[in-house]
Coordinates of C-alpha atoms in Angstrom, one line a residue:
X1 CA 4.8 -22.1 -6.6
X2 CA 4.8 -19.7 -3.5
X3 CA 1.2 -18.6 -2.9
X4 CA 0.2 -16.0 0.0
X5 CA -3.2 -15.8 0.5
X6 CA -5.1 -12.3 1.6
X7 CA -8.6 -12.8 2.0
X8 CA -11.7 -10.0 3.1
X9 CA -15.2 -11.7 4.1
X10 CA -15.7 -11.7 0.8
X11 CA -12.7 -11.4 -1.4
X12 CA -9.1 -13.2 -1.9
X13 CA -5.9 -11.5 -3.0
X14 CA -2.7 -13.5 -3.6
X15 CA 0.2 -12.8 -4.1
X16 CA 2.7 -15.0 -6.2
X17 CA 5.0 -14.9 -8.9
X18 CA 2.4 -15.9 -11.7
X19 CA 0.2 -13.9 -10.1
X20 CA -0.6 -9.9 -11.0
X21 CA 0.9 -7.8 -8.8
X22 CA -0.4 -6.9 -5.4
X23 CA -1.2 -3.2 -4.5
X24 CA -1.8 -2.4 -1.2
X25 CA -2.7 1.0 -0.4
X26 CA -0.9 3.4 2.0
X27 CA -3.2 6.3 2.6
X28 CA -4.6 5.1 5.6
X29 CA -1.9 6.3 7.4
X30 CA -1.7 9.2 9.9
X31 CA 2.3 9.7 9.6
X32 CA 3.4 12.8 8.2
X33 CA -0.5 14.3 7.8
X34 CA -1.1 16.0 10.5
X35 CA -4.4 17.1 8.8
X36 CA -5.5 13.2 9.3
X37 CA -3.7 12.8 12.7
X38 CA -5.9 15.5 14.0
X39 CA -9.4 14.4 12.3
X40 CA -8.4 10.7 14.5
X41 CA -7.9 12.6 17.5
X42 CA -11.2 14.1 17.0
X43 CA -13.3 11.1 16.3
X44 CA -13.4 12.5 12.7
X45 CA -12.9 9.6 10.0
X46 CA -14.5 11.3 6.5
X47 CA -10.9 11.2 5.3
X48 CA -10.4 7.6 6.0
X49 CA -14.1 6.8 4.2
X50 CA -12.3 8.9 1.1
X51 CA -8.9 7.7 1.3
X52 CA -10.5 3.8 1.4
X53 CA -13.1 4.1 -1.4
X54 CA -10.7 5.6 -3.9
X55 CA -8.3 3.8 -3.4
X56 CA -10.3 1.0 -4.3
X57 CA -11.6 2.3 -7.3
X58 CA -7.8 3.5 -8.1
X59 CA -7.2 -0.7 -8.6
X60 CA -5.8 -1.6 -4.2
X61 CA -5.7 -5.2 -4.1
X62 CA -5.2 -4.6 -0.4
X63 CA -5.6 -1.8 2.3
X64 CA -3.0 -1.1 4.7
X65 CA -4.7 0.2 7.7
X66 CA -2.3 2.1 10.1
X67 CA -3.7 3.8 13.5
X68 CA -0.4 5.4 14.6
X69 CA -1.5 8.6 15.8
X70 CA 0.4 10.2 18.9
X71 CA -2.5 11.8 20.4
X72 CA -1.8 15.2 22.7
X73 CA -4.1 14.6 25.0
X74 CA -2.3 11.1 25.8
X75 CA 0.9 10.2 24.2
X76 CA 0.6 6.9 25.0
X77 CA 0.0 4.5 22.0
X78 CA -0.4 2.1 24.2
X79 CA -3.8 3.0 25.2
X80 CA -4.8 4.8 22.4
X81 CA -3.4 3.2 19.5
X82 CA -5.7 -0.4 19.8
X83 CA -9.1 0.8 20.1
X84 CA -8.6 3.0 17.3
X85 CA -7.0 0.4 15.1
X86 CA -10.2 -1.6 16.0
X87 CA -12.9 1.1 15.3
X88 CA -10.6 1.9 11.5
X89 CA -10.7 -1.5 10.7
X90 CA -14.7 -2.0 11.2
X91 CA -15.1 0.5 9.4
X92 CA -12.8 0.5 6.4
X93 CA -14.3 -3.2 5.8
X94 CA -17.6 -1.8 6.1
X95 CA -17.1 0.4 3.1
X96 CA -15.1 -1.1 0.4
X97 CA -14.9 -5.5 0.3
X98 CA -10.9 -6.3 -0.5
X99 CA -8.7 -7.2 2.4
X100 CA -6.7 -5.7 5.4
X101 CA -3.2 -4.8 5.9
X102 CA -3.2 -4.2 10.0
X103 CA -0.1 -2.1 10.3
X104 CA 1.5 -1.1 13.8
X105 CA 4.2 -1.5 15.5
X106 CA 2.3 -1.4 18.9
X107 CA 1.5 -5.4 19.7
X108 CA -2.1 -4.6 21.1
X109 CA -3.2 -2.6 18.2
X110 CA -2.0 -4.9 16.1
X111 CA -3.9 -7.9 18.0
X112 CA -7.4 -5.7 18.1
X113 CA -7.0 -5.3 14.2
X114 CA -6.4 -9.0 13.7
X115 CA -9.6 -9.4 16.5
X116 CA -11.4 -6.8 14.2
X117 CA -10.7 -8.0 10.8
X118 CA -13.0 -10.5 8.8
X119 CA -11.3 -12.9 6.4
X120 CA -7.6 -13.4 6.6
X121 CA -5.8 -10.0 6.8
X122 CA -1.7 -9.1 6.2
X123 CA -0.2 -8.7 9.1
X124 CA 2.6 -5.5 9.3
X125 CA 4.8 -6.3 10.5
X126 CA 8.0 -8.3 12.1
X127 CA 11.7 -7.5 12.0
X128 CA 14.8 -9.5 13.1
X129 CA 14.7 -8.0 16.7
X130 CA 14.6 -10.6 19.0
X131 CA 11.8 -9.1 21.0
X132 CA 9.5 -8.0 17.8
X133 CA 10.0 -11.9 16.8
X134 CA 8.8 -13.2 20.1
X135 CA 5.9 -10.3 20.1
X136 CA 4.6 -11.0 16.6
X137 CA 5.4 -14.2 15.7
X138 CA 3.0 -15.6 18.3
X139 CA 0.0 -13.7 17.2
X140 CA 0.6 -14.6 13.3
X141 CA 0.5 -18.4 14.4
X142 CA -2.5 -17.8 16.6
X143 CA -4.6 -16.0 13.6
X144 CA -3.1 -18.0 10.9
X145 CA -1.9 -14.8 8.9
X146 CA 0.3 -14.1 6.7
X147 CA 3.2 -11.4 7.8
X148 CA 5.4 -8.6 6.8
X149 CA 9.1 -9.6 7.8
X150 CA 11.2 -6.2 7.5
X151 CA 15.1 -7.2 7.0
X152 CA 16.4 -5.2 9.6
X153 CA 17.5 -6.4 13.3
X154 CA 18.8 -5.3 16.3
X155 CA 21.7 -3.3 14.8
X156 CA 19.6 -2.2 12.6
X157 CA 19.4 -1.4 8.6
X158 CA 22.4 -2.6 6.9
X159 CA 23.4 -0.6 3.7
X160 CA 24.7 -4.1 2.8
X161 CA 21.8 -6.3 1.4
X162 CA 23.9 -9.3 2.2
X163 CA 23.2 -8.4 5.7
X164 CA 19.8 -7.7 5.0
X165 CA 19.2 -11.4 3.0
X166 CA 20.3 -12.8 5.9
X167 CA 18.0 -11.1 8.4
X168 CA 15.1 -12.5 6.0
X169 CA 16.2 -15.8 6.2
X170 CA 16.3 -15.8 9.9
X171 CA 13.2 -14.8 10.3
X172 CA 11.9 -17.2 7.3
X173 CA 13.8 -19.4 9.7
X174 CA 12.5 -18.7 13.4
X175 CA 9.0 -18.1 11.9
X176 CA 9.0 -22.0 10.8
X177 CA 10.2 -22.9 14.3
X178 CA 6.1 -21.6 15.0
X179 CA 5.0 -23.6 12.4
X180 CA 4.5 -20.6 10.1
X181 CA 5.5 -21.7 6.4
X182 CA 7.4 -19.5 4.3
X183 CA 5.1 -18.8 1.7
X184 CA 3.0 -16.8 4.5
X185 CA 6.1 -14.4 4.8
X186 CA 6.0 -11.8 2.8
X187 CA 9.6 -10.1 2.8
X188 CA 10.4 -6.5 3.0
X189 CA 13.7 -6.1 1.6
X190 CA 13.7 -2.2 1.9
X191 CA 14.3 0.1 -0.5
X192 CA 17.1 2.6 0.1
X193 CA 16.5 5.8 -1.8
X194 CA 18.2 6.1 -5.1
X195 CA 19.3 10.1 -4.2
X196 CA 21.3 8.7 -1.3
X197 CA 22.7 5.3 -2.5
X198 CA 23.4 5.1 -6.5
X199 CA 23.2 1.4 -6.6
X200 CA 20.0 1.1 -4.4
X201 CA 17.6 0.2 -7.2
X202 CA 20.2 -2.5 -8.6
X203 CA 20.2 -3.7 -4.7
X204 CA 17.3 -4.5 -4.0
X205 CA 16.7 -6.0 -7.8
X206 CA 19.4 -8.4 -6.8
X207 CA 17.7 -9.1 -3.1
X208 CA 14.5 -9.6 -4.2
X209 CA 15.4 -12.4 -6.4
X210 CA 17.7 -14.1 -4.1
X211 CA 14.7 -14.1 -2.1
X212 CA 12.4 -15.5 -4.7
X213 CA 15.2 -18.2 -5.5
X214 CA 16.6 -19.5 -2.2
X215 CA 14.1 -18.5 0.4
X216 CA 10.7 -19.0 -2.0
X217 CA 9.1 -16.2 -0.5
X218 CA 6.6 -12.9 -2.2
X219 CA 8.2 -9.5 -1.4
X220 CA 6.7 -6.4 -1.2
X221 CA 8.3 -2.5 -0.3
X222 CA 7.4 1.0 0.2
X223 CA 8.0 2.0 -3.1
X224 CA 7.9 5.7 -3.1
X225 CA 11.1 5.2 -0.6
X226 CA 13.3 4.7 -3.6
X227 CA 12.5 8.3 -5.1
X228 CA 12.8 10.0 -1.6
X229 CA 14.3 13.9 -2.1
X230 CA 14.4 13.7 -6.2
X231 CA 12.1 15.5 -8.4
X232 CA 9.5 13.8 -10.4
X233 CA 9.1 11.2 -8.4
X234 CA 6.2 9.5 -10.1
X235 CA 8.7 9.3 -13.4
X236 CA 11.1 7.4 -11.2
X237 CA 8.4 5.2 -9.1
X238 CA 6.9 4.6 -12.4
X239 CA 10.5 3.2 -13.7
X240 CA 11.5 1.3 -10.5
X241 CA 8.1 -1.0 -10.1
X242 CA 8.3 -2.5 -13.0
X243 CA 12.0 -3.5 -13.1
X244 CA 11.0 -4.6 -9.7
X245 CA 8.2 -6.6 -10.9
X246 CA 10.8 -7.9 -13.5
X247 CA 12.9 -9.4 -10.5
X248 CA 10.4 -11.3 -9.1
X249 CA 8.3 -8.5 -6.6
X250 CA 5.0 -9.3 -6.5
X251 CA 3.6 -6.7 -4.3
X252 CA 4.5 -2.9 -3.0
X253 CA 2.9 -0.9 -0.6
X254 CA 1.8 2.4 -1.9
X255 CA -0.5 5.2 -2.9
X256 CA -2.5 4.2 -6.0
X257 CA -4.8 7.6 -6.1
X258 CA -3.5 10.5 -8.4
X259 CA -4.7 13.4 -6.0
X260 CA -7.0 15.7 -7.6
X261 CA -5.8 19.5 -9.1
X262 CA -6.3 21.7 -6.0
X263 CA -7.9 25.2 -6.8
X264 CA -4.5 26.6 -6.2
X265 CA -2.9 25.1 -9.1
X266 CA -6.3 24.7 -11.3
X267 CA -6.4 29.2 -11.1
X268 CA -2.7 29.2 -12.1
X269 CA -3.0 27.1 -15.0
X270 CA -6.2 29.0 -16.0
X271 CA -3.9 33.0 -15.8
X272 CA -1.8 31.0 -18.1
X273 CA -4.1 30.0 -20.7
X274 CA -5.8 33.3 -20.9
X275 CA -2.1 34.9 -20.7
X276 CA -2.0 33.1 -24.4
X277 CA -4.8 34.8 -25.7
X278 CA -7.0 31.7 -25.1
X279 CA -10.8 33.0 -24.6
X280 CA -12.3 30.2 -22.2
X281 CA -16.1 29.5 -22.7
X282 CA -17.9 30.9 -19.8
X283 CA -19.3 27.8 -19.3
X284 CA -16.4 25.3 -19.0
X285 CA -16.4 23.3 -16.1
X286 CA -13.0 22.4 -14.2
X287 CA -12.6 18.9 -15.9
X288 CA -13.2 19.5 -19.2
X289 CA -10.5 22.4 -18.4
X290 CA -8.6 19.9 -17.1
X291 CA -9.1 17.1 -19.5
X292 CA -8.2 19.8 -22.1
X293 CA -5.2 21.3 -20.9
X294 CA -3.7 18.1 -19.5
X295 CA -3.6 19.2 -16.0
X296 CA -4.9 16.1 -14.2
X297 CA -8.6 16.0 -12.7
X298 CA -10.2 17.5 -10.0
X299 CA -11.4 14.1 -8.8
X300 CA -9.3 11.1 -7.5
X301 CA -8.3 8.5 -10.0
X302 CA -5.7 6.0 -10.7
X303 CA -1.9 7.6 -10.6
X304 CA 0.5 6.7 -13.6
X305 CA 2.5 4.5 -11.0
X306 CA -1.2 2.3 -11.4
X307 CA -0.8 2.7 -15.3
X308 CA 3.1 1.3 -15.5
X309 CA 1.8 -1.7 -13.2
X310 CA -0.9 -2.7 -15.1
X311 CA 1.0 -2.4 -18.6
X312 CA 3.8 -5.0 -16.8
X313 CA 1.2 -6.9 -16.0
X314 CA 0.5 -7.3 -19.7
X315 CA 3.4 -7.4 -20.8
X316 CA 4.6 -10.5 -18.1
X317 CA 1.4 -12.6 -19.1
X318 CA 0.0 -11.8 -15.6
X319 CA -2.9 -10.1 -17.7
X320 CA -4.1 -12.8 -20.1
X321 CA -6.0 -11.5 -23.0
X322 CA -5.3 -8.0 -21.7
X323 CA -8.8 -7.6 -20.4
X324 CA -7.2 -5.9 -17.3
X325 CA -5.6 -3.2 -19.5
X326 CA -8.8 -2.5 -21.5
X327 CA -10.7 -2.0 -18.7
X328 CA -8.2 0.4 -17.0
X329 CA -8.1 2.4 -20.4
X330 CA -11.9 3.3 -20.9
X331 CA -12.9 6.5 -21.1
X332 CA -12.6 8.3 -17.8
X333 CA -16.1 8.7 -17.5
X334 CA -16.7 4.8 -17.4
X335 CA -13.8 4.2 -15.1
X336 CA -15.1 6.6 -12.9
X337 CA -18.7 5.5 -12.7
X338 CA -17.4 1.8 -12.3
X339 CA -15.1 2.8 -9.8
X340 CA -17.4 4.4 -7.7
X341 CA -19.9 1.6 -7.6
X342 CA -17.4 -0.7 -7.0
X343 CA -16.1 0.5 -3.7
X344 CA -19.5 -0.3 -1.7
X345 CA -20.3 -3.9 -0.4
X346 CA -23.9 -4.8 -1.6
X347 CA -26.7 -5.7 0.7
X348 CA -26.8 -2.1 2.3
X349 CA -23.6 -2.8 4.9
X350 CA -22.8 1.0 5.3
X351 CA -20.2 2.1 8.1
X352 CA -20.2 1.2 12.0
X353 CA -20.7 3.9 14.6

């Protein structure tokens, strides 16, 4: 049975197809927050500390750690992009213990994240390009990690995913000419969004287990792609992963964290209440207003995509006993205090300058 192994200092993800499925967090990621893009520029990383701990305590197997910021006072990722990569990685795995996702598609950074990183991290990512496969390829034998292969080439993503099966399987195919075994490739069959393309999700259903079949390789995706443009997303993410875990994906790359009720929102719902003829006690707090008038929290906690994961978990014996799914449904003030504990390494290891 196909086995990849992620590994921290301390900890050990795998991903497999009797295995429970693999989260690996997305927030960590400076593209399309320009908010975050500009805290990097600035040497300013609270919202990295944030976005690793809770999502963590949201159920991340794995962190994807991406350092892509295009900084105005030098475009060049080049030069940039590496030593920040370096300084995110140290630091991430000085807060929370589960293991790495070094993300970039700028060869140095992704080399100083591999330098950087304890344990055995993912590795994201490779394409069929003939020049990312002689980039990458190399550096995944050299650190004896596992590696995101992208089914897209040099005439790049096919709407057909006969095309894009057979971009995986030449790269299952030149990675073994390294030496690299296919159950340390971790296919990205890519998820077209559903608004666009009507049969995307029955696509890549039918990819992903041609690729469990006949290559004997794990998958993972972006799954928010496949809701891209639609509203209620979450209702259709929340569909999609597990159908996908039904075909035989055993990991996506996500955001696990329900963000918390801004102010903006939490003062709107409130005018309404009252609007009702509702008398608020003066002393309510916002989460037991929120608990009460089912409006979310005001604090970070797992999303209902983390809630239809663990239930096919369950319900595909990748949860024996179901002790996975009592834990996740204990009384939010439990999860929280457990969560928040969990996210820090013992021993006193706090972040490095």
């Amino acid at each position: 049975m196909t086995r990849t192994v992620v590994e921290s200092k301390t900890k050990t993800a795998v991903l497999g197809f009797d295995e429970p499925f693999c989260v690996i967090g997305e927030r960590i990621n400076p593209t399309g927050r320009k908010k975050l893009a500009a805290e990097l520029e600035a040497g300013d990383f609270s919202t990295v500390e944030k976005d690793a701990i809770a999502q963590v305590a949201a159920g991340a197997t794995v962190l994807d750690i991406n350092a892509g910021v295009v900084y105005n006072s030098n475009p060049n990722p080049n030069e940039t992009e590496p030593p920040l990569m370096r300084k995110i990685v140290e630091m991430v795995q000085g807060l929370v213990d589960v293991p790495l996702c070094v993300d970039s598609s700028v060869p140095g950074a992704l080399e100083a994240g591999l330098e950087a990183a304890e344990g055995r991290p993912l590795l994201n990512s490779v394409t069929g390009e003939e020049d990312r496969l002689e980039l990458v390829l190399p550096l995944v034998k050299k650190y004896n990690v596992p590696v995101v292969a992208i089914s897209n080439d040099d005439t790049g993503i096919s709407e057909d995913p006969d095309v894009r099966f057979e971009v995986a399987k030449k790269i299952v195919e030149r990675a073994a000419d390294f030496g690299i075994p296919a159950h340390d490739i971790v296919v990205d069959p890519l998820v077209m969004p559903i608004g666009a393309m009507a049969t995307a999700g029955l696509q890549v259903f039918a990819l992903v287990r041609r690729l469990r079949e006949e290559l004997g390789v794990n998958t993972t995706c972006g799954a928010s792609n496949v809701s891209f443009g639609l509203p209620n997303r979450h209702g259709i993410n929340n569909a999609f992963l597990p159908m996908a875990m039904g075909a035989g994906m055993t990991s996506a790359i996500m955001n696990p964290v329900a963000l918390p009720v801004g102010p903006k929102k939490l003062a709107e719902k409130k005018a309404e209440v009252e609007a009702k003829g509702i008398i608020l006690p003066a002393d309510m707090d916002d989460e037991t207003f929120c608990q009460l008038f089912g409006v979310g929290s005001t604090m970070p906690r797992a999303g209902k995509e983390m809630e239809a994961i663990r239930a096919a978990n369950l319900l595909t014996n990748n949860d024996p006993h179901g002790g996975a799914w009592i834990k996740f449904n204990k009384a939010p003030s439990e999860a929280g205090a457990e969560g928040a504990g969990g996210g820090r390494r013992g021993g006193g290891r706090r972040r490095r300058a």
